[in-house]
């Protein structure tokens, strides 16, 4: 089957659009490195596009009608946007879903210690990472410290050019003979991912003076005590901004493409929707990288509850109608796909692999060991998707995540399919997936955004 390269079809004007979208995206992922930061920025962009907080609508007892735009957030880590359709919600919604958590290194609840006049933070990594990739590079700390008085302190250290950064050391090559004989999963071990944050003793202090100095700085800057780490969520992530990649600037390198590249392009498509036939939905969830668990992950009832609230606001809620709304819905469950990499060609089967520049990726199924854990979309739904993409001249490709029995992965698709709705995995091809710096193609970002927009109109 012929595989088209999207770059070849763009005229100058469209080329400009491709690059402008990539610029907006770079700024989103440079500013938003945690799920909380993504939610905050998404609220800002949504409100600028005319979206209102569903909570305020409910409290005011307002009625919503076709064309109205609302959003709801969940514990600051998960958000859903709705643009009310002309058809009743029970006829089904067109849903875009993506996740906004990314692999990273979380700081433990009792993290701070001093060893040999160095102050370090103990960590527990989040999601699937190759631990050896996270050492010897500048890292930033993002997150919150919740205090007993109910206030929440926002922390970002390492992003401003004048900020210090932190990091995890690696062993010098000169003394690494034993280390280099270890297998990859053991070269750097989880319990050794300790973040170095200081080396200067507090003058006239006693005991662990370097640790005491760090605590004094934390007290001065954030008003926090050592005990307050107990109620903190601090995430260690690569420091610095996303950048153009390749001498031709055709790609973007940055932290957290998985899955913010799908989240951001879905969001842009969503914010462009005006007065749709079916209710348009964009849900951005947390915790996908650790199994979609918790109140802010896709397994949570949050989404279901918010659709119920939305139906109530349009005067159409009943338990049966809510169930029908889900059953009649269609979804693009969006997550990244593995981009073909000539350096590691052997893990892919070339006919069924995603390529940079070949556009929006559809995975009929994901999973591992005989499709286990996969959603496996229906052929009829795939046919409908092909019709929509072709009608809107979206360049798309189909793929599997690697060769049969090479490995695999899961997404949120199967969770939504439990509602009995049509779901297919869709998304963008990524190189270096789950590494501190991942790479995507700008043409693929653009085609995905157009694909999401086409789905919301036609689905
Ligand atoms: Mn993902
Ligand atoms: Mn992932």
XYZ file of C-alpha atoms and ligand atoms in Angstrom:
461
model
C 0.000 0.000 0.000
C 1.186 3.475 -0.860
C 2.395 5.582 2.050
C 2.097 9.317 1.462
C 4.448 11.895 2.912
C 2.432 14.883 4.165
C 5.259 17.352 3.600
C 4.959 16.934 -0.171
C 1.391 18.241 -0.317
C 1.802 21.565 1.477
C 1.846 24.843 -0.431
C 3.598 27.827 1.142
C 0.540 28.992 3.067
C -0.116 25.570 4.570
C 3.584 25.104 5.338
C 3.309 28.306 7.380
C 0.387 26.805 9.320
C 2.360 23.633 10.022
C 5.196 25.640 11.545
C 2.912 27.988 13.477
C 1.079 25.075 15.101
C 4.445 23.597 16.093
C 5.442 26.926 17.672
C 2.243 27.052 19.747
C 2.764 23.437 20.733
C 6.390 24.026 21.733
C 5.331 26.803 24.025
C 2.584 24.613 25.585
C 4.942 21.733 26.406
C 7.731 24.070 27.516
C 5.381 25.671 30.055
C 3.424 22.556 31.009
C 5.553 19.725 32.383
C 3.111 18.299 34.912
C -0.534 17.282 34.668
C -1.445 20.195 36.963
C 0.358 22.701 34.738
C -1.378 21.244 31.675
C -4.792 21.635 33.326
C -4.085 25.237 34.344
C -2.938 26.264 30.879
C -5.787 24.350 29.238
C -8.296 26.267 31.400
C -6.663 29.542 30.356
C -6.825 28.654 26.646
C -10.387 27.308 26.972
C -11.661 30.428 28.733
C -10.029 32.585 26.055
C -12.000 30.544 23.508
C -15.315 31.158 25.297
C -15.502 28.110 27.574
C -17.022 28.509 31.051
C -16.614 26.457 34.209
C -19.443 23.898 34.378
C -19.436 24.268 38.166
C -20.434 27.943 37.854
C -23.182 27.020 35.384
C -24.553 24.425 37.821
C -24.368 26.795 40.788
C -26.186 29.521 38.861
C -28.849 27.000 37.816
C -28.366 27.972 34.176
C -29.628 25.923 31.269
C -27.194 24.988 28.515
C -28.184 24.890 24.852
C -26.616 23.880 21.554
C -23.382 25.723 20.880
C -22.601 26.378 24.568
C -19.063 25.640 25.708
C -18.136 24.422 29.196
C -15.260 22.714 30.942
C -14.844 20.866 34.242
C -11.620 20.160 36.101
C -10.933 17.324 38.525
C -8.588 17.922 41.454
C -6.472 20.133 39.249
C -5.084 17.162 37.296
C -7.697 16.220 34.771
C -10.066 18.265 32.591
C -12.976 17.711 30.235
C -14.336 20.205 27.692
C -17.785 20.046 26.109
C -19.289 21.951 23.195
C -23.010 21.160 23.297
C -24.336 19.728 20.027
C -27.560 20.404 18.159
C -28.642 16.781 18.580
C -29.642 15.512 22.042
C -26.657 14.180 24.006
C -28.273 10.742 24.244
C -27.676 10.406 20.478
C -23.992 10.203 21.310
C -20.929 12.406 21.577
C -17.756 12.701 19.518
C -14.989 12.291 22.061
C -11.274 13.084 21.897
C -9.220 11.700 24.777
C -5.534 11.947 25.586
C -3.347 11.871 28.685
C -1.350 14.721 30.199
C 0.859 12.836 32.646
C 4.323 11.867 31.395
C 7.098 9.608 32.690
C 9.255 11.398 35.258
C 10.955 11.061 38.621
C 8.817 11.800 41.676
C 10.253 12.928 44.993
C 9.490 10.592 47.916
C 7.429 11.733 50.909
C 10.455 11.723 53.245
C 13.117 12.648 50.711
C 15.772 14.960 52.103
C 19.093 13.667 53.468
C 22.734 14.597 53.713
C 25.607 12.314 52.768
C 29.243 13.460 52.873
C 28.285 17.138 52.796
C 25.917 16.696 49.858
C 22.152 17.268 50.172
C 20.044 14.846 48.152
C 16.397 14.015 47.508
C 15.287 10.407 47.391
C 12.912 9.581 44.526
C 10.555 6.986 43.101
C 10.246 7.070 39.317
C 6.817 7.372 37.650
C 5.932 5.362 34.552
C 8.166 3.206 32.425
C 11.639 4.690 32.077
C 15.101 3.518 31.083
C 16.707 4.806 34.282
C 20.141 5.277 32.757
C 18.688 7.974 30.469
C 17.874 10.317 33.356
C 21.358 10.857 34.791
C 23.981 13.510 34.056
C 21.660 16.154 32.703
C 19.963 19.322 33.947
C 16.665 18.614 35.666
C 13.953 20.870 37.059
C 11.557 20.412 39.989
C 7.860 21.121 39.352
C 4.954 20.583 41.687
C 3.103 21.615 44.781
C 3.557 21.581 48.523
C 0.239 21.446 50.385
C 0.421 22.943 53.865
C -1.657 22.002 56.886
C -3.379 25.391 56.826
C -4.951 24.462 53.478
C -2.727 26.636 51.323
C -0.863 25.129 48.377
C 2.551 26.391 47.335
C 3.464 26.157 43.697
C 7.047 25.128 42.985
C 9.006 25.519 39.735
C 12.778 25.400 40.048
C 15.034 25.186 37.022
C 13.089 26.703 34.139
C 13.976 30.387 34.257
C 17.397 31.103 32.703
C 18.487 32.584 36.032
C 17.256 29.539 38.017
C 19.579 26.832 39.267
C 18.915 23.302 37.974
C 19.363 19.982 39.795
C 20.369 16.545 38.573
C 21.265 12.902 39.141
C 24.910 11.957 38.914
C 26.394 9.200 36.755
C 29.548 7.240 37.358
C 32.671 8.456 35.549
C 33.750 6.224 32.634
C 37.180 5.833 34.249
C 35.705 3.826 37.123
C 32.761 2.226 35.336
C 34.268 -1.164 34.485
C 31.868 -3.066 36.780
C 28.892 -0.872 35.921
C 29.294 -1.378 32.174
C 29.257 -5.164 32.583
C 25.721 -4.948 34.012
C 22.643 -5.385 31.874
C 20.810 -2.214 30.793
C 18.031 -2.449 33.391
C 20.643 -2.559 36.181
C 23.172 0.029 34.932
C 21.367 2.663 36.973
C 18.924 1.312 39.548
C 15.721 2.910 40.818
C 16.899 3.450 44.357
C 19.995 5.256 43.041
C 18.037 8.004 41.280
C 18.882 10.510 44.008
C 18.735 14.160 43.066
C 21.647 16.339 44.140
C 20.317 19.684 45.365
C 23.083 21.245 47.476
C 26.617 21.155 48.857
C 27.008 24.290 50.991
C 26.876 24.066 54.802
C 24.869 26.477 56.919
C 27.317 28.767 58.744
C 27.420 28.125 62.479
C 25.002 25.214 62.048
C 25.181 21.856 63.759
C 24.781 18.272 62.550
C 23.824 17.971 58.864
C 24.741 21.522 57.962
C 24.210 21.213 54.177
C 20.734 19.808 54.718
C 20.096 22.556 57.286
C 21.095 25.162 54.718
C 18.698 23.695 52.129
C 15.892 23.706 54.717
C 16.644 27.340 55.527
C 16.407 28.218 51.821
C 13.130 26.304 51.440
C 11.732 28.099 54.472
C 12.767 31.477 53.115
C 11.541 30.918 49.541
C 8.439 28.745 50.083
C 7.649 29.024 53.765
C 7.884 25.239 54.078
C 9.344 22.986 56.792
C 10.894 19.554 56.275
C 7.619 17.940 57.496
C 5.777 19.602 54.616
C 7.426 17.224 52.131
C 4.899 14.724 53.549
C 2.113 16.510 51.701
C 4.009 17.518 48.569
C 3.828 16.340 44.971
C 7.163 17.263 43.451
C 8.112 15.955 40.034
C 11.641 15.987 38.635
C 11.619 16.569 34.879
C 14.108 17.646 32.206
C 14.895 21.367 32.486
C 14.498 23.725 29.555
C 12.306 24.332 26.559
C 11.225 22.236 23.602
C 13.180 23.054 20.450
C 13.175 22.605 16.705
C 14.974 19.408 15.716
C 16.757 18.755 12.449
C 18.620 21.265 10.292
C 15.399 21.610 8.270
C 13.424 22.303 11.492
C 10.933 19.599 10.508
C 10.716 18.026 13.984
C 10.382 19.042 17.638
C 12.475 17.667 20.495
C 11.076 18.102 23.977
C 9.962 16.497 27.205
C 6.539 14.860 27.434
C 5.407 14.490 23.808
C 3.809 11.327 25.224
C 1.052 12.326 25.377
C 0.908 16.084 25.297
C 1.354 16.086 21.510
C -2.034 14.365 21.252
C -3.509 16.396 24.122
C -2.521 19.754 22.639
C -3.577 19.005 19.055
C -6.889 17.578 20.348
C -7.366 20.730 22.399
C -6.720 23.017 19.409
C -9.225 21.061 17.319
C -11.736 21.226 20.194
C -11.348 24.969 20.733
C -12.097 25.571 17.040
C -15.450 23.775 17.155
C -18.539 25.969 16.767
C -22.095 24.691 17.079
C -21.460 21.015 16.244
C -24.138 18.529 15.228
C -23.138 16.078 17.966
C -21.780 17.201 21.308
C -17.980 17.536 21.031
C -15.871 16.390 23.956
C -12.186 16.607 24.747
C -10.965 14.837 27.869
C -7.393 15.106 29.107
C -6.581 12.590 31.822
C -3.885 11.887 34.374
C -2.233 8.627 35.536
C -2.199 6.842 32.152
C 1.463 6.001 32.579
C 0.720 4.033 35.747
C -2.433 2.260 34.612
C -5.096 5.007 34.450
C -5.733 4.506 38.156
C -6.844 6.988 40.820
C -9.562 9.634 40.903
C -7.933 11.602 38.081
C -7.159 8.647 35.793
C -9.465 7.332 33.046
C -10.842 4.592 35.316
C -12.358 7.310 37.540
C -16.094 8.098 37.399
C -15.271 11.769 36.823
C -16.036 11.708 33.095
C -19.314 9.854 33.570
C -20.338 12.235 36.357
C -19.586 15.303 34.256
C -21.599 14.004 31.290
C -24.486 13.432 33.733
C -24.115 17.023 34.988
C -24.004 18.318 31.409
C -27.189 16.422 30.524
C -28.877 17.776 33.647
C -27.914 21.314 32.548
C -29.472 20.712 29.127
C -32.624 19.361 30.814
C -32.147 15.883 29.390
C -30.731 13.768 32.214
C -31.935 10.324 33.093
C -29.906 7.238 33.957
C -31.104 5.543 30.769
C -30.318 8.564 28.585
C -26.847 8.776 30.115
C -26.208 5.142 29.234
C -27.482 5.724 25.709
C -25.250 8.770 25.375
C -22.199 6.619 26.066
C -23.287 3.695 23.922
C -23.956 5.983 20.969
C -20.663 7.856 21.317
C -17.552 7.556 19.211
C -14.064 8.150 20.415
C -10.542 8.754 19.217
C -8.427 7.503 22.094
C -5.261 9.385 21.392
C -1.815 8.341 22.383
C 1.594 8.286 20.796
C 2.812 5.523 18.529
C 6.386 4.331 18.012
C 8.004 6.110 15.046
C 10.138 3.966 12.764
C 13.787 4.461 13.656
C 16.431 3.237 11.174
C 18.843 2.850 14.115
C 16.586 0.171 15.591
C 14.877 -1.201 12.509
C 14.706 -4.764 13.806
C 11.911 -4.113 16.356
C 9.402 -3.154 13.672
C 7.585 -4.856 10.842
C 7.971 -2.210 8.170
C 4.546 -2.438 6.510
C 2.757 -1.917 9.819
C 4.856 0.773 11.421
C 4.335 4.525 11.868
C 6.701 6.849 10.021
C 7.562 10.513 10.552
C 5.795 12.653 7.964
C 3.216 10.010 7.120
C 0.617 11.788 9.251
C -2.036 10.899 11.805
C -1.585 7.330 13.110
C -4.413 4.851 13.713
C -3.769 1.688 15.702
C -6.660 -0.710 15.210
C -5.202 -2.512 18.192
C -2.360 -2.105 20.655
C -1.579 -4.591 23.420
C 1.064 -7.306 23.703
C 1.443 -11.090 23.314
C -1.447 -11.706 20.940
C -3.159 -8.290 21.309
C -3.676 -8.836 25.040
C -4.909 -5.711 26.797
C -5.939 -4.124 23.523
C -9.207 -2.481 22.499
C -9.140 -3.760 18.875
C -11.485 -1.373 17.079
C -14.243 -2.688 14.812
C -13.607 -2.887 11.065
C -16.815 -0.904 10.449
C -15.583 1.910 12.667
C -12.182 1.884 10.986
C -13.998 2.206 7.634
C -15.875 5.235 8.937
C -12.624 6.789 10.139
C -11.068 6.221 6.681
C -14.062 7.921 5.068
C -13.760 10.959 7.360
C -9.986 11.308 6.955
C -10.165 10.942 3.151
C -13.017 13.451 2.877
C -10.933 16.033 4.751
C -7.697 15.077 2.978
C -5.970 14.222 6.243
C -2.754 12.273 5.641
C -2.956 9.206 7.848
C -1.238 5.891 8.379
C -1.991 2.718 10.309
C 0.490 1.027 12.602
C 1.227 -1.457 15.329
C 3.528 -0.799 18.244
C 6.465 -2.918 17.085
C 6.785 -6.415 15.728
C 4.582 -9.244 17.010
C 5.906 -10.397 20.396
C 8.547 -7.644 20.526
C 6.826 -5.886 23.417
C 3.792 -3.638 23.333
C 1.807 -1.100 25.298
C -1.635 -0.021 26.367
C -3.753 3.139 26.278
C -7.052 4.413 27.712
C -9.021 2.989 24.752
C -10.219 -0.201 26.439
C -11.565 1.733 29.423
C -13.826 3.886 27.269
C -14.837 0.846 25.215
C -16.355 -0.546 28.436
C -19.149 2.000 27.905
C -19.951 0.056 24.751
C -18.902 2.939 22.481
C -16.824 2.759 19.302
C -13.199 3.558 20.167
C -10.024 3.503 18.136
C -6.473 4.351 19.098
C -5.210 7.363 17.198
C -2.209 9.611 17.639
C 1.211 10.779 16.640
C 4.463 8.898 15.986
C 7.255 9.563 18.498
C 10.954 8.692 18.535
C 12.709 8.063 21.870
C 9.375 7.419 23.606
C 9.638 7.809 27.430
C 13.176 9.233 27.193
C 13.765 12.656 28.789
C 13.684 14.161 25.295
C 11.303 12.719 22.744
C 10.938 13.702 19.081
C 7.885 14.253 16.849
C 7.390 15.467 13.270
C 5.709 18.845 12.761
C 3.769 17.501 9.762
C 2.344 14.746 11.963
C 1.265 17.253 14.630
C -0.547 19.230 11.951
C -2.229 16.218 10.327
C -3.338 14.938 13.737
C -4.877 18.305 14.593
C -6.733 18.307 11.251
C -7.795 14.718 11.846
C -9.238 15.556 15.266
C -11.102 18.527 13.775
C -12.533 16.384 10.956
C -13.688 13.746 13.469
C -15.482 16.309 15.641
C -17.374 17.629 12.609
C -18.133 14.322 10.866
C -18.099 11.637 13.566
Mn 1.005 7.571 26.235
Mn 3.610 6.443 27.654
